[in-house]
Tab-separated table of C-alpha atoms and ligand atoms in Angstrom:
chain	number	residue	atom	x	y	z
A	1	MET	CA	8.907	20.930	-20.938
A	2	LYS	CA	7.103	18.089	-22.528
A	3	LYS	CA	3.049	18.611	-22.566
A	4	TYR	CA	0.072	15.464	-22.974
A	5	PHE	CA	-3.545	16.078	-23.456
A	6	ALA	CA	-5.661	14.386	-22.580
A	7	ARG	CA	-9.729	14.750	-23.169
A	8	ASP	CA	-9.893	13.914	-19.495
A	9	ALA	CA	-8.567	13.867	-16.589
A	10	LEU	CA	-8.687	13.008	-12.699
A	11	LEU	CA	-8.225	16.644	-11.106
A	12	PRO	CA	-9.123	17.135	-7.345
A	13	SER	CA	-11.647	18.934	-7.679
A	14	GLY	CA	-13.773	16.608	-10.553
A	15	TRP	CA	-13.230	15.453	-14.062
A	16	ALA	CA	-11.733	17.635	-16.058
A	17	ARG	CA	-12.020	18.093	-20.087
A	18	ASP	CA	-9.309	18.533	-22.265
A	19	VAL	CA	-6.495	19.518	-19.888
A	20	VAL	CA	-2.872	20.022	-20.997
A	21	ILE	CA	-0.481	18.602	-18.764
A	22	GLY	CA	3.028	20.253	-18.759
A	23	VAL	CA	5.694	18.587	-17.073
A	24	ASP	CA	9.313	18.692	-16.540
A	25	GLY	CA	12.283	17.033	-13.559
A	26	GLY	CA	9.578	14.746	-12.708
A	27	GLU	CA	6.802	16.198	-11.799
A	28	ILE	CA	3.255	19.015	-12.630
A	29	LEU	CA	4.301	21.872	-13.957
A	30	ALA	CA	1.254	22.790	-15.384
A	31	LEU	CA	-1.858	22.032	-15.412
A	32	ASP	CA	-4.901	23.459	-18.096
A	33	ALA	CA	-8.168	22.980	-18.599
A	34	ASN	CA	-10.346	23.170	-21.560
A	35	SER	CA	-7.186	24.288	-23.512
A	36	ALA	CA	-6.126	23.220	-27.173
A	37	PRO	CA	-3.860	20.698	-27.568
A	38	ASP	CA	-1.763	22.685	-30.021
A	39	GLY	CA	1.757	21.290	-30.474
A	40	ALA	CA	0.571	18.489	-27.183
A	41	GLU	CA	1.331	14.591	-27.152
A	42	ARG	CA	-2.300	13.792	-27.217
A	43	LEU	CA	-2.656	10.588	-24.400
A	44	HIS	CA	-4.530	6.975	-25.752
A	45	GLY	CA	-7.536	7.423	-22.875
A	46	PRO	CA	-8.176	9.061	-19.394
A	47	VAL	CA	-5.864	9.889	-16.735
A	48	LEU	CA	-6.084	9.975	-13.578
A	49	PRO	CA	-3.020	10.382	-10.506
A	50	GLY	CA	-0.739	7.683	-10.218
A	51	MET	CA	-1.447	5.170	-6.862
A	52	ALA	CA	0.366	4.315	-4.297
A	53	ASN	CA	-0.045	0.587	-2.230
A	54	LEU	CA	0.736	1.644	1.283
A	55	HIS	CA	1.899	-1.932	2.386
A	56	SER	CA	3.417	-4.161	1.217
A	57	HIS	CA	5.123	-6.643	2.426
A	58	ALA	CA	6.253	-8.115	-0.803
A	59	PHE	CA	7.097	-12.026	-0.108
A	60	GLN	CA	3.777	-12.372	0.178
A	61	ARG	CA	2.843	-12.484	-3.197
A	62	ALA	CA	4.299	-15.807	-3.868
A	63	MET	CA	1.885	-17.179	-1.730
A	64	ALA	CA	-0.998	-15.613	-3.035
A	65	GLY	CA	-3.748	-18.829	-3.711
A	66	LEU	CA	-1.875	-21.353	-1.700
A	67	THR	CA	-3.102	-20.859	1.794
A	68	ASP	CA	-6.748	-21.584	1.227
A	69	VAL	CA	-7.216	-24.731	2.253
A	70	ARG	CA	-8.643	-25.166	5.373
A	71	ALA	CA	-5.475	-26.387	7.342
A	72	ALA	CA	-6.474	-26.690	11.551
A	73	SER	CA	-10.082	-26.993	12.392
A	74	HIS	CA	-10.199	-23.467	12.760
A	75	ASP	CA	-8.589	-21.734	10.393
A	76	ASP	CA	-8.573	-17.574	11.001
A	77	PHE	CA	-5.338	-15.536	11.241
A	78	TRP	CA	-3.683	-17.111	13.284
A	79	SER	CA	-3.738	-20.360	11.748
A	80	TRP	CA	-3.059	-18.204	7.910
A	81	ARG	CA	0.251	-16.645	10.544
A	82	GLU	CA	1.920	-19.983	10.503
A	83	LEU	CA	2.365	-21.163	7.672
A	84	MET	CA	3.111	-17.306	6.170
A	85	TYR	CA	6.101	-17.972	8.800
A	86	LEU	CA	6.956	-21.601	7.826
A	87	PHE	CA	6.838	-19.969	3.621
A	88	MET	CA	9.216	-17.263	5.231
A	89	GLU	CA	11.935	-19.246	6.938
A	90	ARG	CA	12.486	-20.508	3.287
A	91	LEU	CA	13.088	-16.793	1.239
A	92	THR	CA	16.860	-16.528	0.467
A	93	PRO	CA	17.219	-12.640	-0.309
A	94	ASP	CA	17.917	-13.876	-4.635
A	95	HIS	CA	13.732	-14.809	-3.836
A	96	ALA	CA	12.871	-11.497	-2.485
A	97	GLN	CA	14.071	-9.002	-5.142
A	98	ALA	CA	12.861	-12.149	-7.962
A	99	ILE	CA	9.443	-11.914	-6.196
A	100	ALA	CA	9.767	-8.017	-5.518
A	101	GLU	CA	10.060	-7.207	-9.265
A	102	GLN	CA	7.655	-9.622	-10.041
A	103	LEU	CA	4.892	-7.982	-7.723
A	104	TYR	CA	6.488	-3.942	-8.803
A	105	ILE	CA	5.688	-4.427	-12.170
A	106	GLU	CA	1.811	-6.167	-11.719
A	107	MET	CA	1.239	-3.207	-10.157
A	108	LEU	CA	2.860	-0.602	-12.128
A	109	LYS	CA	0.826	-2.091	-14.925
A	110	HIS	CA	-2.672	-1.550	-12.818
A	111	GLY	CA	-1.459	2.209	-11.713
A	112	TYR	CA	-0.173	2.085	-8.232
A	113	THR	CA	2.924	4.265	-9.342
A	114	ALA	CA	4.722	3.964	-5.418
A	115	VAL	CA	4.674	0.998	-2.717
A	116	ALA	CA	5.934	1.332	1.343
A	117	GLU	CA	7.560	-1.574	2.029
A	118	PHE	CA	7.330	-2.393	5.363
A	119	HIS	CA	9.998	-5.049	6.148
A	120	TYR	CA	10.211	-7.148	8.779
A	121	VAL	CA	11.801	-10.109	7.306
A	122	HIS	CA	14.883	-11.601	8.217
A	123	HIS	CA	19.177	-9.423	6.711
A	124	PRO	CA	17.087	-6.141	7.087
A	125	ALA	CA	19.938	-4.095	5.433
A	126	GLU	CA	20.117	-7.332	2.390
A	127	MET	CA	16.884	-7.664	2.371
A	128	LEU	CA	15.783	-4.019	2.196
A	129	SER	CA	18.221	-3.412	-0.766
A	130	ARG	CA	16.870	-6.056	-2.512
A	131	HIS	CA	13.747	-4.351	-1.922
A	132	LEU	CA	15.773	-0.616	-3.519
A	133	GLU	CA	16.661	-3.108	-5.985
A	134	ALA	CA	13.502	-4.332	-7.588
A	135	ALA	CA	12.049	-1.031	-7.775
A	136	LYS	CA	14.687	0.416	-9.228
A	137	ASP	CA	14.878	-1.928	-11.883
A	138	THR	CA	11.495	-1.845	-12.424
A	139	GLY	CA	10.711	2.456	-12.026
A	140	ILE	CA	8.421	2.084	-8.690
A	141	ALA	CA	9.350	4.560	-6.488
A	142	ILE	CA	9.463	3.116	-3.167
A	143	THR	CA	9.519	4.435	0.338
A	144	LEU	CA	11.046	1.317	2.597
A	145	LEU	CA	9.805	1.327	6.267
A	146	PRO	CA	12.677	-1.173	8.460
A	147	SER	CA	10.526	-2.989	11.175
A	148	LEU	CA	11.186	-2.520	15.212
A	149	TYR	CA	10.020	-6.109	16.388
A	150	ARG	CA	10.784	-7.235	19.576
A	151	TRP	CA	8.684	-9.199	21.294
A	152	SER	CA	5.242	-12.007	20.011
A	153	GLY	CA	3.312	-10.194	22.131
A	154	PHE	CA	1.936	-8.010	25.073
A	155	GLY	CA	3.487	-7.857	27.798
A	156	ALA	CA	6.888	-8.612	26.222
A	157	GLN	CA	6.671	-11.974	25.827
A	158	PRO	CA	9.910	-13.774	24.370
A	159	LEU	CA	9.888	-14.239	20.343
A	160	LYS	CA	8.645	-17.380	19.460
A	161	GLU	CA	11.799	-19.533	17.853
A	162	ARG	CA	10.087	-18.721	13.953
A	163	GLN	CA	9.721	-15.494	15.068
A	164	LYS	CA	13.798	-14.793	15.959
A	165	ARG	CA	14.224	-14.600	12.903
A	166	PHE	CA	12.276	-10.481	12.628
A	167	THR	CA	14.476	-9.602	15.945
A	168	SER	CA	15.353	-5.754	15.872
A	169	ASP	CA	16.135	-3.389	18.473
A	170	THR	CA	15.313	0.728	18.239
A	171	LYS	CA	19.780	0.745	17.708
A	172	THR	CA	19.283	-1.083	14.852
A	173	VAL	CA	16.620	-0.386	12.755
A	174	LEU	CA	17.887	3.296	13.447
A	175	GLU	CA	21.387	1.477	12.266
A	176	THR	CA	19.764	0.272	9.410
A	177	LEU	CA	18.035	2.834	8.715
A	178	ALA	CA	21.469	5.027	8.346
A	179	GLY	CA	23.421	2.558	6.140
A	180	LEU	CA	19.613	2.709	4.055
A	181	LYS	CA	20.647	7.308	3.931
A	182	ARG	CA	24.040	6.301	2.684
A	183	ARG	CA	21.820	5.028	-0.231
A	184	VAL	CA	18.696	6.902	-1.032
A	185	SER	CA	18.742	9.240	-4.393
A	186	ALA	CA	16.226	11.260	-4.283
A	187	ASP	CA	13.385	8.641	-5.549
A	188	ILE	CA	13.470	6.650	-2.282
A	189	ARG	CA	12.079	7.552	0.887
A	190	THR	CA	12.448	6.087	4.132
A	191	GLY	CA	10.720	5.553	7.478
A	192	VAL	CA	10.334	2.517	9.889
A	193	ALA	CA	7.555	-0.345	10.764
A	194	PRO	CA	7.274	-0.939	14.763
A	195	HIS	CA	5.525	-3.705	14.162
A	196	SER	CA	2.516	-3.740	16.327
A	197	LEU	CA	2.216	-3.097	20.061
A	198	ARG	CA	1.969	-7.030	20.215
A	199	ALA	CA	5.318	-7.425	19.006
A	200	VAL	CA	6.811	-3.646	20.645
A	201	ASP	CA	6.744	-2.375	23.909
A	202	PRO	CA	5.378	0.979	25.314
A	203	GLN	CA	9.427	1.900	25.540
A	204	SER	CA	11.046	1.323	22.639
A	205	LEU	CA	8.493	1.959	20.364
A	206	LYS	CA	8.858	6.412	22.107
A	207	ASP	CA	12.602	6.045	22.169
A	208	LEU	CA	12.114	4.970	18.371
A	209	VAL	CA	9.355	7.772	17.408
A	210	THR	CA	11.797	10.084	19.223
A	211	LEU	CA	14.729	9.454	17.681
A	212	ILE	CA	13.891	9.462	14.000
A	213	ASP	CA	13.684	12.168	11.240
A	214	GLU	CA	10.798	14.342	12.502
A	215	ARG	CA	8.987	14.242	8.936
A	216	ALA	CA	10.287	10.063	8.890
A	217	PRO	CA	6.617	8.610	7.408
A	218	ILE	CA	6.095	6.261	10.997
A	219	HIS	CA	3.646	2.659	9.996
A	220	ILE	CA	2.543	0.698	12.130
A	221	HIS	CA	-0.486	-2.406	12.314
A	222	ALA	CA	-3.101	-1.942	14.963
A	223	ALA	CA	-6.411	-3.348	15.393
A	224	GLU	CA	-6.642	-6.017	13.291
A	225	GLN	CA	-8.351	-8.581	15.079
A	226	THR	CA	-9.891	-8.691	18.201
A	227	ARG	CA	-8.122	-11.053	19.862
A	228	GLU	CA	-5.587	-8.416	19.778
A	229	VAL	CA	-7.719	-5.382	20.961
A	230	GLU	CA	-8.945	-7.649	23.982
A	231	GLU	CA	-4.688	-8.584	25.211
A	232	CYS	CA	-3.983	-4.893	24.378
A	233	THR	CA	-6.436	-3.634	26.140
A	234	LEU	CA	-5.676	-6.529	29.161
A	235	ALA	CA	-2.022	-6.007	29.703
A	236	LEU	CA	-2.405	-1.444	27.992
A	237	GLY	CA	-5.370	-1.112	29.708
A	238	LYS	CA	-6.423	0.558	26.412
A	239	ARG	CA	-7.410	-0.476	23.377
A	240	PRO	CA	-4.743	-0.835	21.061
A	241	VAL	CA	-5.754	3.065	17.892
A	242	GLU	CA	-6.845	4.053	21.715
A	243	TRP	CA	-3.117	3.445	23.137
A	244	LEU	CA	-1.469	4.296	20.648
A	245	LEU	CA	-3.526	8.243	20.104
A	246	GLU	CA	-3.072	9.035	23.827
A	247	ASN	CA	0.654	7.668	23.897
A	248	CYS	CA	2.161	8.629	21.461
A	249	PRO	CA	2.235	12.037	18.818
A	250	VAL	CA	0.123	10.661	16.331
A	251	ASP	CA	0.078	13.272	13.117
A	252	GLY	CA	0.216	13.347	9.789
A	253	ARG	CA	3.330	10.957	9.581
A	254	TRP	CA	1.704	8.482	11.183
A	255	CYS	CA	0.206	5.231	8.629
A	256	VAL	CA	-1.969	2.487	11.300
A	257	VAL	CA	-2.548	0.039	9.207
A	258	HIS	CA	-5.612	-1.684	9.602
A	259	ALA	CA	-7.124	-0.286	12.093
A	260	THR	CA	-10.020	-2.948	12.256
A	261	HIS	CA	-12.163	-2.797	15.286
A	262	ILE	CA	-12.337	0.855	16.588
A	263	THR	CA	-15.029	2.450	18.537
A	264	ALA	CA	-16.553	4.683	17.577
A	265	GLY	CA	-14.153	6.907	19.797
A	266	GLU	CA	-11.016	6.117	18.422
A	267	VAL	CA	-13.100	6.959	14.607
A	268	ILE	CA	-12.890	10.438	16.227
A	269	GLY	CA	-9.556	10.474	17.338
A	270	LEU	CA	-7.570	9.329	14.534
A	271	ALA	CA	-9.284	10.920	11.986
A	272	ALA	CA	-8.839	13.864	13.701
A	273	SER	CA	-4.987	13.440	14.686
A	274	GLY	CA	-4.715	13.471	9.976
A	275	ALA	CA	-2.767	10.051	10.516
A	276	VAL	CA	-3.673	8.301	7.502
A	277	VAL	CA	-5.542	4.382	7.479
A	278	GLY	CA	-4.045	2.583	5.980
A	279	LEU	CA	-6.794	-0.202	4.522
A	280	CYS	CA	-5.815	-3.674	3.195
A	281	PRO	CA	-9.241	-4.309	1.603
A	282	SER	CA	-8.402	-8.310	-0.136
A	283	THR	CA	-6.193	-9.336	2.341
A	284	GLU	CA	-8.145	-7.724	5.311
A	285	ALA	CA	-11.536	-10.022	3.444
A	286	ASN	CA	-8.714	-13.009	2.899
A	287	LEU	CA	-7.677	-12.668	6.606
A	288	GLY	CA	-11.662	-12.303	8.004
A	289	ASP	CA	-10.195	-10.019	9.524
A	290	GLY	CA	-13.465	-7.615	9.848
A	291	ILE	CA	-15.050	-4.808	8.593
A	292	PHE	CA	-13.636	-1.125	9.375
A	293	PRO	CA	-15.879	1.769	9.886
A	294	LEU	CA	-15.315	3.520	7.300
A	295	LEU	CA	-18.004	5.499	6.487
A	296	ALA	CA	-18.280	7.253	9.843
A	297	TYR	CA	-14.351	8.128	9.326
A	298	ARG	CA	-14.727	9.452	6.123
A	299	GLY	CA	-17.817	11.183	7.616
A	300	ALA	CA	-15.230	12.150	10.648
A	301	SER	CA	-13.239	13.591	7.764
A	302	GLY	CA	-10.285	10.896	8.604
A	303	ARG	CA	-8.142	10.893	6.220
A	304	TYR	CA	-7.024	6.821	3.991
A	305	GLY	CA	-5.238	5.131	1.703
A	306	ILE	CA	-5.050	1.600	0.489
A	307	GLY	CA	-2.168	-1.556	0.279
A	308	GLY	CA	-2.032	-4.921	-1.435
A	309	ASP	CA	-0.107	-6.012	2.339
A	310	SER	CA	-0.793	-10.024	1.128
A	311	HIS	CA	-1.412	-9.280	-2.421
A	312	VAL	CA	-4.103	-11.810	-3.087
A	313	SER	CA	-4.383	-8.640	-5.128
A	314	ARG	CA	-2.363	-6.313	-6.913
A	315	ASP	CA	-5.177	-4.485	-8.707
A	316	PRO	CA	-5.959	-1.014	-7.046
A	317	ALA	CA	-9.167	-1.077	-8.733
A	318	GLU	CA	-9.669	-4.114	-7.063
A	319	GLU	CA	-9.296	-2.560	-3.919
A	320	LEU	CA	-11.404	0.192	-4.242
A	321	ARG	CA	-14.640	-2.557	-5.338
A	322	LEU	CA	-14.504	-4.043	-2.377
A	323	LEU	CA	-13.982	-1.312	-0.440
A	324	GLU	CA	-17.653	-0.359	-0.681
A	325	TYR	CA	-18.710	-3.334	-1.368
A	326	VAL	CA	-18.578	-4.705	1.860
A	327	GLN	CA	-19.932	-1.404	2.505
A	328	ARG	CA	-22.862	-1.810	0.392
A	329	LEU	CA	-23.074	-5.463	1.389
A	330	VAL	CA	-23.061	-4.277	5.101
A	331	GLY	CA	-25.871	-1.442	5.205
A	332	ARG	CA	-28.322	-2.955	2.466
A	333	ARG	CA	-27.731	0.537	0.923
A	334	ARG	CA	-25.894	1.809	-3.165
A	335	ASN	CA	-23.144	4.533	-3.509
A	336	LEU	CA	-21.286	4.822	-0.001
A	337	ASN	CA	-18.732	6.452	-0.312
A	338	ILE	CA	-19.479	9.647	-2.091
A	339	SER	CA	-18.224	13.034	-1.480
A	340	SER	CA	-18.787	17.147	-2.279
A	341	THR	CA	-16.901	16.943	-4.302
A	342	SER	CA	-17.865	13.714	-6.521
A	343	GLN	CA	-21.534	12.073	-5.934
A	344	ALA	CA	-19.773	9.014	-8.088
A	345	VAL	CA	-18.216	6.335	-6.066
A	346	GLY	CA	-15.377	5.262	-8.290
A	347	THR	CA	-14.227	8.978	-8.651
A	348	THR	CA	-14.204	9.320	-4.599
A	349	LEU	CA	-12.501	6.712	-3.724
A	350	TRP	CA	-9.440	7.115	-6.138
A	351	LEU	CA	-8.888	10.615	-4.789
A	352	GLU	CA	-9.159	9.785	-1.776
A	353	ALA	CA	-7.583	6.433	-1.834
A	354	ALA	CA	-4.593	8.185	-3.353
A	355	ALA	CA	-3.873	11.409	-1.809
A	356	GLY	CA	-4.142	9.810	1.341
A	357	GLY	CA	-1.557	6.841	0.272
A	358	GLY	CA	0.838	9.811	-1.027
A	359	GLN	CA	0.415	11.375	2.568
A	360	ALA	CA	1.635	8.023	3.911
A	361	LEU	CA	4.484	7.616	1.499
A	362	GLY	CA	5.366	10.685	2.266
A	363	ARG	CA	5.544	12.119	-0.621
A	364	GLU	CA	4.393	14.977	-2.830
A	365	MET	CA	2.105	12.619	-4.820
A	366	GLY	CA	-1.048	11.329	-5.858
A	367	SER	CA	-3.051	14.614	-6.823
A	368	LEU	CA	-3.209	15.727	-10.486
A	369	VAL	CA	-2.000	19.534	-9.039
A	370	ARG	CA	0.999	21.569	-10.421
A	371	GLU	CA	4.302	20.609	-8.595
A	372	LYS	CA	3.194	17.236	-7.351
A	373	ARG	CA	5.326	14.429	-9.133
A	374	ALA	CA	4.178	13.656	-12.438
A	375	ASP	CA	2.347	10.650	-12.235
A	376	LEU	CA	0.425	9.250	-14.496
A	377	VAL	CA	-2.674	6.177	-15.357
A	378	VAL	CA	-3.931	6.499	-18.318
A	379	LEU	CA	-6.389	3.696	-19.530
A	380	ASP	CA	-7.364	2.548	-22.813
A	381	GLY	CA	-9.063	4.471	-24.349
A	382	GLU	CA	-10.632	2.527	-26.778
A	383	HIS	CA	-11.252	-0.052	-24.442
A	384	PRO	CA	-15.518	-2.094	-24.853
A	385	ASP	CA	-15.249	-1.072	-21.113
A	386	LEU	CA	-14.907	2.407	-21.759
A	387	ALA	CA	-16.834	2.424	-24.506
A	388	GLY	CA	-18.920	5.859	-24.905
A	389	LYS	CA	-17.959	7.086	-20.734
A	390	ARG	CA	-16.087	10.205	-19.946
A	391	GLY	CA	-15.826	11.856	-16.507
A	392	ASP	CA	-17.029	9.699	-13.671
A	393	ALA	CA	-18.130	6.821	-15.632
A	394	VAL	CA	-15.330	6.163	-16.827
A	395	ALA	CA	-14.017	5.958	-13.209
A	396	ASN	CA	-16.913	3.895	-12.389
A	397	ALA	CA	-15.947	2.020	-14.907
A	398	LEU	CA	-12.634	1.058	-13.258
A	399	VAL	CA	-13.391	0.128	-10.150
A	400	PHE	CA	-16.870	-0.853	-10.459
A	401	SER	CA	-17.050	-2.751	-14.807
A	402	GLY	CA	-15.517	-6.440	-14.404
A	403	THR	CA	-12.152	-7.353	-13.777
A	404	SER	CA	-9.853	-6.144	-16.902
A	405	ASN	CA	-6.991	-3.773	-16.902
A	406	LEU	CA	-8.588	-0.757	-17.284
A	407	VAL	CA	-4.480	0.587	-17.200
A	408	ARG	CA	-2.811	1.142	-21.321
A	409	ASP	CA	-0.168	3.644	-19.815
A	410	VAL	CA	2.350	4.379	-16.712
A	411	MET	CA	3.984	7.761	-15.825
A	412	VAL	CA	6.296	7.301	-12.688
A	413	ALA	CA	8.591	10.317	-12.020
A	414	GLY	CA	8.303	11.887	-15.900
A	415	ARG	CA	9.294	8.871	-17.461
A	416	TRP	CA	6.893	6.105	-19.222
A	417	ILE	CA	7.309	3.160	-17.281
A	418	VAL	CA	3.717	1.324	-19.062
A	419	ARG	CA	3.768	1.489	-21.830
A	420	ASP	CA	1.093	0.156	-24.467
A	421	ARG	CA	-0.102	-2.411	-21.301
A	422	HIS	CA	3.827	-3.254	-21.552
A	423	HIS	CA	6.535	-3.236	-19.049
A	424	PRO	CA	10.186	-3.857	-20.198
A	425	ARG	CA	11.074	-6.225	-17.577
A	426	GLU	CA	7.601	-8.037	-17.683
A	427	GLU	CA	9.135	-11.328	-19.510
A	428	LYS	CA	12.658	-11.746	-17.759
A	429	ALA	CA	11.400	-11.207	-14.558
A	430	ALA	CA	7.851	-13.062	-14.835
A	431	GLU	CA	10.441	-16.029	-15.780
A	432	ARG	CA	12.223	-15.703	-12.914
A	433	TYR	CA	9.531	-16.183	-10.825
A	434	ALA	CA	8.806	-18.648	-12.069
A	435	ARG	CA	11.880	-20.115	-10.732
A	436	THR	CA	11.927	-19.089	-8.030
A	437	VAL	CA	7.540	-20.250	-6.952
A	438	ALA	CA	8.846	-23.642	-8.475
A	439	GLN	CA	12.178	-23.569	-5.739
A	440	LEU	CA	9.726	-22.422	-3.090
A	441	VAL	CA	7.371	-24.735	-3.337
A	442	ALA	CA	8.900	-27.432	-3.666
B	1	NGQ	C1	2.333	-9.496	8.738
B	1	NGQ	N1	-0.210	-9.878	8.124
B	1	NGQ	O1	3.152	-8.638	9.562
B	1	NGQ	O2	2.729	-10.068	7.341
B	1	NGQ	C2	1.291	-9.850	8.943
B	1	NGQ	C3	0.990	-10.850	9.706
B	1	NGQ	C4	1.065	-10.442	12.160
B	1	NGQ	C5	-1.305	-9.248	8.747
B	1	NGQ	N2	-1.422	-8.271	9.957
B	1	NGQ	C6	2.166	-11.119	11.053
B	1	NGQ	N3	-2.215	-9.465	7.444
B	1	NGQ	O3	0.971	-9.238	11.942
B	1	NGQ	O4	2.373	-10.598	13.061
B	2	ZN	ZN1	1.181	-5.858	7.011
């Protein structure tokens, strides 16, 4: 067993001092606070559990910054989606892999140690295996979620020309999963992603849920836009989250992505279901989605995690900052997301999002406890932003003190992937990425 010593480490109960972390076989085997370093290797700064990025459409990384120009007289989520479809038309499997590799390195360097890839792009088998390659090459843990995508809107409207490439049915999703399972190794997970109630009909959703492995994660977009809520109410007689709660066995395997527009009743129902809400603060802000009722939901003990989604941010600290700031701006108060364990917002949000994210990915990760995967995020103890700080002040500096990346070293499943702010493949990946983007925007 390899032993590491951290002066400060974020445990589920809060920050602890002088912690010895024993790692073997990719897992945390021992964890002792208030211990002497003895023969342990000293880590270079405070340690937090690795963060899961629970919602990724990797290719959209290459669009970041390209759509923030007024393109339609009424520019909103739906006009953005047209641009995204256009962009996707040019995307080859080689492009997708180059983008994913760059993205996963950026995410690792900011403290994400696992990602759920929600995949509805053409050639699912080929594309998914490219994401799998990118994950293996970069060292990030991946949960692959092939998507069920059948219709362009409620009431089984046929796919529009640009959406035809996404088409899949229960059978093809199951085949894709079976193909992936043959390649599944210990460090990948699979689940399914019925795209949304817009894109799947009730029967195929029910079939899919019945036919998959009973432990497989199920991720679905829901209630991101008010138009979706209105159309759902007309077609199904219920709001999207309300319909899911009444018609599907929503439980801890489910990740309801966005869930932006939900009523007080849905807040309670969703929280009680044990599902994870997948919040994507930077993307939701970028797309003008609306504001998730986080305080009420957390008040009902609801679980959540964070996703990069369109990857306008690759930094979990930025996502958490936005999560809190939006609530402050709306509520005109400060320090809103706190818990019984900690009055510090940075500490609370990191702990909760990491645990919820791990659950959504179907992985034993997201907290520093024995028998969880050894995913360590070590901050740069020498950085000016951390000067003189310990415990809660460290997490708060991480989340609320500007935009420098404070992450120095990152371990995934017992292996150091980022050391001294460097990923071994970053130079090559950046070159390949630059060539790819040049081709895509030409
Ligand atoms: C996606 N993105 O799947 O990439 C979606 C757009 C849709 C977000 N919802 C497509 N943020 O929802 O129809
Ligand atoms: Zn999405």
